[in-house]
XYZ file of C-alpha atoms in Angstrom:
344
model
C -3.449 0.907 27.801
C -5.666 -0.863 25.389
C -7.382 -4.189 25.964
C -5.733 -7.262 23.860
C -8.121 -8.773 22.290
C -9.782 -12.244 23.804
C -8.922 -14.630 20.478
C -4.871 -13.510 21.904
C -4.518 -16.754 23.538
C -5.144 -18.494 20.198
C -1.954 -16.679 18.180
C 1.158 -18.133 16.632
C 3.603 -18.250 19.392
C 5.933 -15.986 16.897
C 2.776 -13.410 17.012
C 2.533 -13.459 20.819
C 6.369 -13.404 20.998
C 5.815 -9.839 18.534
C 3.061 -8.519 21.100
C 4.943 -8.585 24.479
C 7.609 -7.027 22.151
C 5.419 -4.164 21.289
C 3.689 -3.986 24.550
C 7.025 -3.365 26.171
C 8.370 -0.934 24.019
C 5.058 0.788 24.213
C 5.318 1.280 28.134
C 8.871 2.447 27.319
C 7.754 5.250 24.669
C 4.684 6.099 26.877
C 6.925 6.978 29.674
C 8.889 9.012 27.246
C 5.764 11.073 26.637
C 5.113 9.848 23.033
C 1.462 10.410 22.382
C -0.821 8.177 19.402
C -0.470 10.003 16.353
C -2.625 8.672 13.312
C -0.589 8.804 9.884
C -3.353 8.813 7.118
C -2.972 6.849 3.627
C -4.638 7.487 0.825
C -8.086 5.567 0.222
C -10.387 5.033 -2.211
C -14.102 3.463 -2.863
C -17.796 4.424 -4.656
C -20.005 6.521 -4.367
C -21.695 4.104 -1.855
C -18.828 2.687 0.267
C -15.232 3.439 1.010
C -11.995 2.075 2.091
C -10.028 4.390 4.390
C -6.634 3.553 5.415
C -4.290 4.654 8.283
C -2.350 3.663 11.095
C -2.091 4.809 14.634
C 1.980 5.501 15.731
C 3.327 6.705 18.871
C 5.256 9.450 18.245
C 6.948 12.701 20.027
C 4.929 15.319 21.820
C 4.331 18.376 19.518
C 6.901 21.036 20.080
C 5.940 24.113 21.437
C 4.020 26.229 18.984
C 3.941 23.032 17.195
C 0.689 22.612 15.312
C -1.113 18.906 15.146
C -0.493 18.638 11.191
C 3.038 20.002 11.588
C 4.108 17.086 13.863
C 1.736 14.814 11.482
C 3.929 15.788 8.718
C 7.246 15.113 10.775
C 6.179 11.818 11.545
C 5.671 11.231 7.951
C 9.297 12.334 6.870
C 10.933 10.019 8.551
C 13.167 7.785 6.410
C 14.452 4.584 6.039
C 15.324 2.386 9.374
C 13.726 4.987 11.376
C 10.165 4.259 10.141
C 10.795 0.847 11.302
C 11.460 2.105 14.904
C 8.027 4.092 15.806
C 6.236 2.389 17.503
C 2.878 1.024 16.725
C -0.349 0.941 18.598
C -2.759 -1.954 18.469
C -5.989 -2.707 19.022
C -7.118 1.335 19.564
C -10.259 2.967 18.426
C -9.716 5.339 15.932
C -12.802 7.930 15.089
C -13.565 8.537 11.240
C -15.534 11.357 10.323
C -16.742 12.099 6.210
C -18.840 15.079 5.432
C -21.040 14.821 8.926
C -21.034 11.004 9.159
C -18.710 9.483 12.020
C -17.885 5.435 12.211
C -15.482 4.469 15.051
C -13.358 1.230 14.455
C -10.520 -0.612 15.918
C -7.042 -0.572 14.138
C -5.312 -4.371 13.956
C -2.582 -5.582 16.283
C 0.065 -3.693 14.204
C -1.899 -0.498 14.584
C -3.393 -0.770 10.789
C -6.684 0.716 10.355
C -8.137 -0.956 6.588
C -12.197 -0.958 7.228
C -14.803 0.201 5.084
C -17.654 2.597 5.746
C -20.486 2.987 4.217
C -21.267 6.684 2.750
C -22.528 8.542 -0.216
C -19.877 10.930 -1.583
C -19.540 12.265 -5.108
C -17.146 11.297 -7.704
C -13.670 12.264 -7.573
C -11.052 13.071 -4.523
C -12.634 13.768 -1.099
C -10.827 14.822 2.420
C -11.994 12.824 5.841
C -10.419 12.904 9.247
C -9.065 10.367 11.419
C -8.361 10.554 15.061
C -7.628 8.405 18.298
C -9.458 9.436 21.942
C -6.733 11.341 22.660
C -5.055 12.455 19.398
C -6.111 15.532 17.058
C -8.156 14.877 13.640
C -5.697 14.601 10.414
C -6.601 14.377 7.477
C -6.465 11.633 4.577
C -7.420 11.291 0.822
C -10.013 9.476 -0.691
C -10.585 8.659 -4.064
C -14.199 7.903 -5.254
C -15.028 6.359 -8.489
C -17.854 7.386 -10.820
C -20.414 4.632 -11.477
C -19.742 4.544 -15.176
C -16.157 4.280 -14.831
C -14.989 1.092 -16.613
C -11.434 1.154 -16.867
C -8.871 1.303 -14.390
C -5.307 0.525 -13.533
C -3.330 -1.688 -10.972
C 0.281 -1.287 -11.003
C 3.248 -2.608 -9.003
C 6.171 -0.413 -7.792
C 9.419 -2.447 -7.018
C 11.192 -3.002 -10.904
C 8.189 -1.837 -12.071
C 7.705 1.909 -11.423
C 10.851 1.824 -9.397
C 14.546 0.745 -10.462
C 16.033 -1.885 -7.923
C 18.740 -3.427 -8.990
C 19.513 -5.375 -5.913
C 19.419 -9.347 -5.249
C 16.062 -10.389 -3.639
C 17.603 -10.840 -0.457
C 18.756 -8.086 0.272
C 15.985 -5.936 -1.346
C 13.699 -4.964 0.800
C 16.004 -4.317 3.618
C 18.316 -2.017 1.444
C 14.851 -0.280 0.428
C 13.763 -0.168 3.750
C 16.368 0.607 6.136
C 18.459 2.909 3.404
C 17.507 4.790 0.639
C 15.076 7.561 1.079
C 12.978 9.090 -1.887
C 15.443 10.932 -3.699
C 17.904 7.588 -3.871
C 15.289 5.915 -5.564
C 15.439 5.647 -9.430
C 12.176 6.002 -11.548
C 11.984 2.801 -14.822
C 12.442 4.932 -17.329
C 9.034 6.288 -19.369
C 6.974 4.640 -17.201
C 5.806 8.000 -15.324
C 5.048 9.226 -19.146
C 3.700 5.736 -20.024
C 1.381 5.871 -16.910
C 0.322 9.398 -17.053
C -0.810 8.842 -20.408
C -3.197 5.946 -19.375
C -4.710 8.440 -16.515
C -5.190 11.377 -19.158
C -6.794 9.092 -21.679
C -9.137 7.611 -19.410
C -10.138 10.457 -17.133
C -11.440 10.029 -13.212
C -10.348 6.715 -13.655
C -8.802 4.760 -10.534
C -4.901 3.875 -10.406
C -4.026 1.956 -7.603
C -0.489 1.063 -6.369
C -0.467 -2.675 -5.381
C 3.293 -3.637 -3.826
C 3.792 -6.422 -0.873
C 6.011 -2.935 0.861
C 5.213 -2.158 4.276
C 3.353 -0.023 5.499
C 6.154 1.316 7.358
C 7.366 2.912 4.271
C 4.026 4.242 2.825
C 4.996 8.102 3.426
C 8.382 7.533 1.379
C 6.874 5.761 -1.704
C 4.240 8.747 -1.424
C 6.794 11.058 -2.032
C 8.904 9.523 -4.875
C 5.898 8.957 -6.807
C 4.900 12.514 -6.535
C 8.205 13.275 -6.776
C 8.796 11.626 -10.159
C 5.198 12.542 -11.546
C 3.575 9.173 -11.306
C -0.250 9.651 -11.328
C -1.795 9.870 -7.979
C -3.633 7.162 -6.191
C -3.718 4.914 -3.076
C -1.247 2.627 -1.898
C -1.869 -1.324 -1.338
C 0.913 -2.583 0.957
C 1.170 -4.972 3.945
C 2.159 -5.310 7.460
C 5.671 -6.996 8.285
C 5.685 -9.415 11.116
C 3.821 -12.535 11.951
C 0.216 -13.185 11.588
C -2.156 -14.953 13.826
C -1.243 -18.387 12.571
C 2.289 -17.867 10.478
C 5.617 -16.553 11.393
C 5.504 -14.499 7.741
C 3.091 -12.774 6.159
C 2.665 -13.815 2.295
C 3.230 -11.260 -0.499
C 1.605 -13.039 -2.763
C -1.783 -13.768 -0.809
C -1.413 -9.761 0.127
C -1.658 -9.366 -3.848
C -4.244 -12.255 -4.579
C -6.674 -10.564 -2.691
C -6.435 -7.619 -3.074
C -7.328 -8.359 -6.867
C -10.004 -10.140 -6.064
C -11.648 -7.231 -3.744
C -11.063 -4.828 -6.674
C -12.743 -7.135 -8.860
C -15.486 -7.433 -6.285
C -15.745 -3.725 -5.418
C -15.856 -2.746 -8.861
C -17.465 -5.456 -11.401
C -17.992 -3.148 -14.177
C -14.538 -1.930 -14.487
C -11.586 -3.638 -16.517
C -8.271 -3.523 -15.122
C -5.438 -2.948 -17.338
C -2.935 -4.644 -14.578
C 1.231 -3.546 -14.506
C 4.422 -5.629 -13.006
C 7.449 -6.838 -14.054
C 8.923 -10.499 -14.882
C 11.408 -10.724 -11.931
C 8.735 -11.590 -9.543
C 5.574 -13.252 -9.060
C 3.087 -10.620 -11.220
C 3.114 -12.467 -14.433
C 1.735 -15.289 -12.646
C -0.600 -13.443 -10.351
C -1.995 -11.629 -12.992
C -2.624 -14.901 -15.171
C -4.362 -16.510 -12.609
C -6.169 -13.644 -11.771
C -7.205 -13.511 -15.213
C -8.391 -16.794 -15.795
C -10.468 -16.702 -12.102
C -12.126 -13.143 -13.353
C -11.718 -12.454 -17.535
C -14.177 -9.715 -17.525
C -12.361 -7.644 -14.901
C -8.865 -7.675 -16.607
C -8.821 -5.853 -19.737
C -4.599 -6.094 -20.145
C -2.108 -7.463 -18.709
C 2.043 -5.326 -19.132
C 4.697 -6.828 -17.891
C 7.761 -4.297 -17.557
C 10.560 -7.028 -18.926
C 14.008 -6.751 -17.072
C 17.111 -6.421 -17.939
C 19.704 -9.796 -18.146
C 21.435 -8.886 -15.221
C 18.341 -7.297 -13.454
C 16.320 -10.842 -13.855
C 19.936 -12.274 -12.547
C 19.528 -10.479 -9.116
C 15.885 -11.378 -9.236
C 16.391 -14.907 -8.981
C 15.588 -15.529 -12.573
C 12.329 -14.608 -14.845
C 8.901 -16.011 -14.064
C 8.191 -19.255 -16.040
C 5.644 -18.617 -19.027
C 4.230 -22.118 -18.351
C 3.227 -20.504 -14.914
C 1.902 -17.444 -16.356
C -1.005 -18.897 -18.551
C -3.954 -16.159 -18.979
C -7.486 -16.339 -19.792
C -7.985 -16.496 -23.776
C -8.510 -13.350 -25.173
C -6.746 -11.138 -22.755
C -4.150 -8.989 -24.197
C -0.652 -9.812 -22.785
C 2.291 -7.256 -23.810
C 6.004 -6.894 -22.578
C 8.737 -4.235 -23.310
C 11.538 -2.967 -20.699
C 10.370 0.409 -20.546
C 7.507 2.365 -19.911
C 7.519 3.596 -23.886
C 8.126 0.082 -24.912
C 4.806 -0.731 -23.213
C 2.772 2.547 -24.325
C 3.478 1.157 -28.123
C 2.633 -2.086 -27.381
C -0.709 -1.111 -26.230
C -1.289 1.615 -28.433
C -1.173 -0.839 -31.115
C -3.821 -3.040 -29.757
């Protein structure tokens, strides 16, 4: 079993409270024969340094004749409440290898693995394996941008990409816990709308950036594919309680993840995507003003009255100030927002 960290005494009692949880349920899965699988994401980085993403899961032996990326890819099709039942594994080292160079690290309480390593690779997508001590190697994704590239594209998914419909509430559990990819429906145009952005700025990054969890990473995966959204790493969070909160904060999770971007990349202009229901107009604003010369646009996918009803209203436009000059567009559908931008 792995070693909890020393700083454990110091956690929110709500955190501790979430540990013994896991730990037992652990013991209980272990003795079930449920080995540490790692479940890769999609990462991304330059040609210099990289951010690779996974997390380590106990899951169900392989079957017999069962190959190691067989029962990788089972893991990953599980759907709704299920993914919220695996069990994760914390504080494990997890091996990386990319083209000959290996890095081990530790994955986070929840089993997360988000570390960068530092590597020259070539522009464009790359393959790397991830494994535990006792797990096989499976693969994962990377993305890596070319120097030169100066334009690229953050974009939310819930009533942005993705058609909701549902009051805030009771959102993210009906998300969560019960549709699966192929309930899900795509905002119309905005696959087209998106595309288009990718195709006219080519080996350009497009990065998903949603306070979802993790949990569900394998099912978003697969309705953007499914719906022909342009490929590209996912941005989510880890549900539960942090080290000194009982919730973790979607909008921090957003916040700085901006700011990273902006400092990982401070020659490229993001033309940055969400909707009005939320928080994204004012994100993006303030993201703006803090660093004009990495936002190049800000679109705003604009709701529908009764959509913006179940949201718990529209964001304020007194709240969503941006820094001058920054282009600021809105339509309710992806072609609404291709126009809009076309024309500037």
């Amino acid at each position: 079993m792995p070693k909890k960290p020393a700083a454990a005494s110091r956690l929110h009692r709500a955190a501790r409270i979430d540990d013994a949880i896991h730990d037992f349920r652990e013991k209980v899965v272990r003795r079930w024969g449920h080995l540490p699988t790692v479940i890769p994401y999609a990462g991304y980085g330059s040609t210099e340094r990289i951010r690779v993403l996974g997390r380590v899961l106990l899951t169900k032996p392989p079957r017999e004749g069962e190959s190691s990326r067989s029962m990788q890819r089972r893991e990953e099709r599980v759907r709704g409440w299920r993914s919220f039942t695996s069990v994760p594994v914390g504080d494990i080292e997890v091996t990386i290898e990319i083209e000959g160079t290996v890095r081990t690290v530790r994955a986070d309480r929840g089993g997360v693995v988000d570390t960068s390593v530092d590597v020259e690779l070539e522009p464009g997508w790359h393959t790397i394996t991830m494994r535990t001590h006792d797990s096989d190697a499976v693969e994962a994704p990377v993305f890596i941008v070319d120097p030169d590239t100066s334009f690229g594209v953050v974009c939310d998914i819930d009533d942005t990409v993705m058609v909701t419909a549902l009051p805030r509430p009771f959102l993210a559990f009906w998300n969560t816990f019960v549709l699966d990819e192929h309930a899900r429906t795509p905002t119309p145009g905005m696959a087209v709308f998106l595309e288009r952005l990718t195709a006219d700025h080519p080996g350009s990054p497009f990065i998903y950036l949603s306070t979802g969890a993790w949990n569900v990473a394998p099912t978003l995966t697969r309705f953007l594919g499914r719906n022909l959204y342009p490929r590209g790493p996912l941005l989510l969070t880890d549900w539960g309680p942090t080290h000194d909160r009982f919730f973790r904060s979607g909008r921090e999770h957003k916040e700085t993840n901006l700011r990273r971007l902006a400092k990982e990349f401070p020659d490229i202009r993001w033309v940055l995507i969400g909707d009005d229901g939320q928080h994204d107009e004012e994100i993006y604003g303030e993201f703006a003003l803090e660093h004009p010369e990495s936002v190049r646009a800000i679109a705003i996918r604009q709701l529908s009255p009764s959509e913006a009803v179940l949201a718990g209203g529209r964001s304020k436009s007194e709240q969503a100030a941006a820094a001058p000059g920054t282009p600021k567009v809105y339509a309710p559908d992806g072609a609404g927002l291709a126009d809009k931008l076309k024309a500037l």
